[in-house]
Amino acid sequence: MTYPQDPQSGPPYPMTQRPANGPAYYPMPTYLAVPEPKGMSIASMVLALVSILFGFTFLVPIAALILGIAGLRKEPAGRGMAVTGVIISSLILVVWALIVVVILAVGLSVFGVAVSQTA
């Protein structure tokens, strides 16, 4: 019977041996860095993107704006997502403000015309 690997050749990978009369070799432990928090920044960007789809409410962009500003101040690792959330939510709020101004202007002009014709 033959074996696929000759038992005299040793393991297929090099092994570290302990030096003679010296301490045993142990590899240095590696520590993983703790990931920096990005929760508020991610939430800001997600809410800003959701407010594009659900633009009928002005509460979602306000929440995105608040979370984005808080994310800019507290989470330097998520700065790009926080800036994206602030910009998009600000633009949505500006569009809402323009819509409200146009509706008020049209409504007041129609009401003004109706009042002037009845007098």
C-alpha atoms as a PDB file:
ATOM      1  CA  MET A   1       0.000   0.000   0.000  1.00  0.00           C
ATOM      2  CA  THR A   2       1.351   3.410  -0.926  1.00  0.00           C
ATOM      3  CA  TYR A   3       0.556   6.699   0.716  1.00  0.00           C
ATOM      4  CA  PRO A   4      -0.075   9.852  -1.328  1.00  0.00           C
ATOM      5  CA  GLN A   5       2.463  11.730   0.747  1.00  0.00           C
ATOM      6  CA  ASP A   6       5.744  10.371   2.020  1.00  0.00           C
ATOM      7  CA  PRO A   7       5.596  10.485   5.868  1.00  0.00           C
ATOM      8  CA  GLN A   8       9.319  11.215   6.029  1.00  0.00           C
ATOM      9  CA  SER A   9       9.104  14.463   4.075  1.00  0.00           C
ATOM     10  CA  GLY A  10       7.415  16.422   6.902  1.00  0.00           C
ATOM     11  CA  PRO A  11       4.465  18.770   6.866  1.00  0.00           C
ATOM     12  CA  PRO A  12       3.636  20.728   3.726  1.00  0.00           C
ATOM     13  CA  TYR A  13       4.127  24.043   5.527  1.00  0.00           C
ATOM     14  CA  PRO A  14       7.183  25.315   7.442  1.00  0.00           C
ATOM     15  CA  MET A  15       6.952  25.055  11.214  1.00  0.00           C
ATOM     16  CA  THR A  16       8.568  27.463  13.587  1.00  0.00           C
ATOM     17  CA  GLN A  17      10.874  25.810  16.010  1.00  0.00           C
ATOM     18  CA  ARG A  18      11.871  26.949  19.439  1.00  0.00           C
ATOM     19  CA  PRO A  19      15.450  28.200  19.615  1.00  0.00           C
ATOM     20  CA  ALA A  20      17.781  26.057  21.695  1.00  0.00           C
ATOM     21  CA  ASN A  21      17.686  27.059  25.370  1.00  0.00           C
ATOM     22  CA  GLY A  22      15.627  30.116  24.574  1.00  0.00           C
ATOM     23  CA  PRO A  23      12.061  31.214  25.119  1.00  0.00           C
ATOM     24  CA  ALA A  24       9.347  29.789  22.938  1.00  0.00           C
ATOM     25  CA  TYR A  25       8.344  31.951  20.008  1.00  0.00           C
ATOM     26  CA  TYR A  26       4.822  33.317  20.138  1.00  0.00           C
ATOM     27  CA  PRO A  27       3.554  35.650  17.437  1.00  0.00           C
ATOM     28  CA  MET A  28       2.618  39.165  18.489  1.00  0.00           C
ATOM     29  CA  PRO A  29      -1.106  39.565  19.018  1.00  0.00           C
ATOM     30  CA  THR A  30      -2.831  41.792  16.523  1.00  0.00           C
ATOM     31  CA  TYR A  31      -5.622  44.032  17.675  1.00  0.00           C
ATOM     32  CA  LEU A  32      -8.366  45.146  15.372  1.00  0.00           C
ATOM     33  CA  ALA A  33      -9.305  48.782  15.476  1.00  0.00           C
ATOM     34  CA  VAL A  34     -12.742  49.501  16.850  1.00  0.00           C
ATOM     35  CA  PRO A  35     -14.899  50.879  14.027  1.00  0.00           C
ATOM     36  CA  GLU A  36     -15.874  54.487  14.519  1.00  0.00           C
ATOM     37  CA  PRO A  37     -19.588  55.167  14.895  1.00  0.00           C
ATOM     38  CA  LYS A  38     -21.467  56.292  11.797  1.00  0.00           C
ATOM     39  CA  GLY A  39     -25.076  55.654  12.808  1.00  0.00           C
ATOM     40  CA  MET A  40     -26.383  59.211  12.680  1.00  0.00           C
ATOM     41  CA  SER A  41     -24.620  59.903   9.387  1.00  0.00           C
ATOM     42  CA  ILE A  42     -26.065  56.790   7.767  1.00  0.00           C
ATOM     43  CA  ALA A  43     -29.537  57.577   9.132  1.00  0.00           C
ATOM     44  CA  SER A  44     -29.292  61.122   7.801  1.00  0.00           C
ATOM     45  CA  MET A  45     -28.393  59.976   4.304  1.00  0.00           C
ATOM     46  CA  VAL A  46     -31.044  57.242   4.258  1.00  0.00           C
ATOM     47  CA  LEU A  47     -33.778  59.610   5.480  1.00  0.00           C
ATOM     48  CA  ALA A  48     -32.731  62.222   2.931  1.00  0.00           C
ATOM     49  CA  LEU A  49     -32.943  59.660   0.132  1.00  0.00           C
ATOM     50  CA  VAL A  50     -36.299  58.439   1.432  1.00  0.00           C
ATOM     51  CA  SER A  51     -37.562  62.020   1.496  1.00  0.00           C
ATOM     52  CA  ILE A  52     -36.923  62.217  -2.240  1.00  0.00           C
ATOM     53  CA  LEU A  53     -39.340  59.346  -2.784  1.00  0.00           C
ATOM     54  CA  PHE A  54     -41.830  60.391  -0.103  1.00  0.00           C
ATOM     55  CA  GLY A  55     -41.749  64.126  -0.661  1.00  0.00           C
ATOM     56  CA  PHE A  56     -45.297  64.663   0.551  1.00  0.00           C
ATOM     57  CA  THR A  57     -44.093  65.093   4.136  1.00  0.00           C
ATOM     58  CA  PHE A  58     -41.733  67.698   5.453  1.00  0.00           C
ATOM     59  CA  LEU A  59     -40.961  65.823   8.698  1.00  0.00           C
ATOM     60  CA  VAL A  60     -38.590  63.304   7.107  1.00  0.00           C
ATOM     61  CA  PRO A  61     -36.223  65.943   5.621  1.00  0.00           C
ATOM     62  CA  ILE A  62     -36.233  67.842   8.928  1.00  0.00           C
ATOM     63  CA  ALA A  63     -35.203  64.672  10.767  1.00  0.00           C
ATOM     64  CA  ALA A  64     -32.523  64.010   8.127  1.00  0.00           C
ATOM     65  CA  LEU A  65     -31.203  67.558   8.509  1.00  0.00           C
ATOM     66  CA  ILE A  66     -31.013  67.284  12.301  1.00  0.00           C
ATOM     67  CA  LEU A  67     -29.302  63.888  12.171  1.00  0.00           C
ATOM     68  CA  GLY A  68     -26.892  65.126   9.501  1.00  0.00           C
ATOM     69  CA  ILE A  69     -25.820  68.132  11.550  1.00  0.00           C
ATOM     70  CA  ALA A  70     -25.391  65.944  14.636  1.00  0.00           C
ATOM     71  CA  GLY A  71     -23.436  63.430  12.556  1.00  0.00           C
ATOM     72  CA  LEU A  72     -21.114  66.152  11.279  1.00  0.00           C
ATOM     73  CA  ARG A  73     -20.321  67.211  14.828  1.00  0.00           C
ATOM     74  CA  LYS A  74     -19.992  63.806  16.495  1.00  0.00           C
ATOM     75  CA  GLU A  75     -18.954  61.320  13.797  1.00  0.00           C
ATOM     76  CA  PRO A  76     -15.913  62.295  11.732  1.00  0.00           C
ATOM     77  CA  ALA A  77     -15.799  58.842  10.099  1.00  0.00           C
ATOM     78  CA  GLY A  78     -19.232  59.349   8.506  1.00  0.00           C
ATOM     79  CA  ARG A  79     -18.640  62.902   7.332  1.00  0.00           C
ATOM     80  CA  GLY A  80     -19.409  62.206   3.666  1.00  0.00           C
ATOM     81  CA  MET A  81     -22.730  60.546   4.404  1.00  0.00           C
ATOM     82  CA  ALA A  82     -23.668  63.321   6.839  1.00  0.00           C
ATOM     83  CA  VAL A  83     -22.867  66.011   4.260  1.00  0.00           C
ATOM     84  CA  THR A  84     -24.939  64.127   1.672  1.00  0.00           C
ATOM     85  CA  GLY A  85     -27.852  63.936   4.088  1.00  0.00           C
ATOM     86  CA  VAL A  86     -27.635  67.638   4.959  1.00  0.00           C
ATOM     87  CA  ILE A  87     -27.449  68.744   1.319  1.00  0.00           C
ATOM     88  CA  ILE A  88     -30.292  66.569   0.054  1.00  0.00           C
ATOM     89  CA  SER A  89     -32.588  67.333   2.987  1.00  0.00           C
ATOM     90  CA  SER A  90     -31.855  71.064   2.694  1.00  0.00           C
ATOM     91  CA  LEU A  91     -32.745  70.995  -0.998  1.00  0.00           C
ATOM     92  CA  ILE A  92     -35.987  69.125  -0.259  1.00  0.00           C
ATOM     93  CA  LEU A  93     -36.884  71.686   2.430  1.00  0.00           C
ATOM     94  CA  VAL A  94     -36.153  74.579   0.035  1.00  0.00           C
ATOM     95  CA  VAL A  95     -38.441  72.980  -2.546  1.00  0.00           C
ATOM     96  CA  TRP A  96     -41.151  72.622   0.133  1.00  0.00           C
ATOM     97  CA  ALA A  97     -40.722  76.290   1.100  1.00  0.00           C
ATOM     98  CA  LEU A  98     -41.074  77.348  -2.543  1.00  0.00           C
ATOM     99  CA  ILE A  99     -44.199  75.235  -2.956  1.00  0.00           C
ATOM    100  CA  VAL A 100     -45.757  76.781   0.161  1.00  0.00           C
ATOM    101  CA  VAL A 101     -44.897  80.312  -1.010  1.00  0.00           C
ATOM    102  CA  VAL A 102     -46.388  79.684  -4.465  1.00  0.00           C
ATOM    103  CA  ILE A 103     -49.559  78.187  -2.981  1.00  0.00           C
ATOM    104  CA  LEU A 104     -49.919  81.135  -0.591  1.00  0.00           C
ATOM    105  CA  ALA A 105     -49.283  83.664  -3.356  1.00  0.00           C
ATOM    106  CA  VAL A 106     -51.815  82.044  -5.671  1.00  0.00           C
ATOM    107  CA  GLY A 107     -54.325  81.647  -2.857  1.00  0.00           C
ATOM    108  CA  LEU A 108     -53.980  85.222  -1.684  1.00  0.00           C
ATOM    109  CA  SER A 109     -54.162  86.589  -5.209  1.00  0.00           C
ATOM    110  CA  VAL A 110     -57.321  84.607  -5.897  1.00  0.00           C
ATOM    111  CA  PHE A 111     -58.771  85.706  -2.569  1.00  0.00           C
ATOM    112  CA  GLY A 112     -57.758  89.308  -3.310  1.00  0.00           C
ATOM    113  CA  VAL A 113     -59.473  89.177  -6.679  1.00  0.00           C
ATOM    114  CA  ALA A 114     -62.605  87.712  -5.094  1.00  0.00           C
ATOM    115  CA  VAL A 115     -62.674  90.412  -2.394  1.00  0.00           C
ATOM    116  CA  SER A 116     -62.150  93.257  -4.868  1.00  0.00           C
ATOM    117  CA  GLN A 117     -65.008  92.084  -7.114  1.00  0.00           C
ATOM    118  CA  THR A 118     -67.519  91.871  -4.274  1.00  0.00           C
ATOM    119  CA  ALA A 119     -66.922  95.397  -3.072  1.00  0.00           C
END
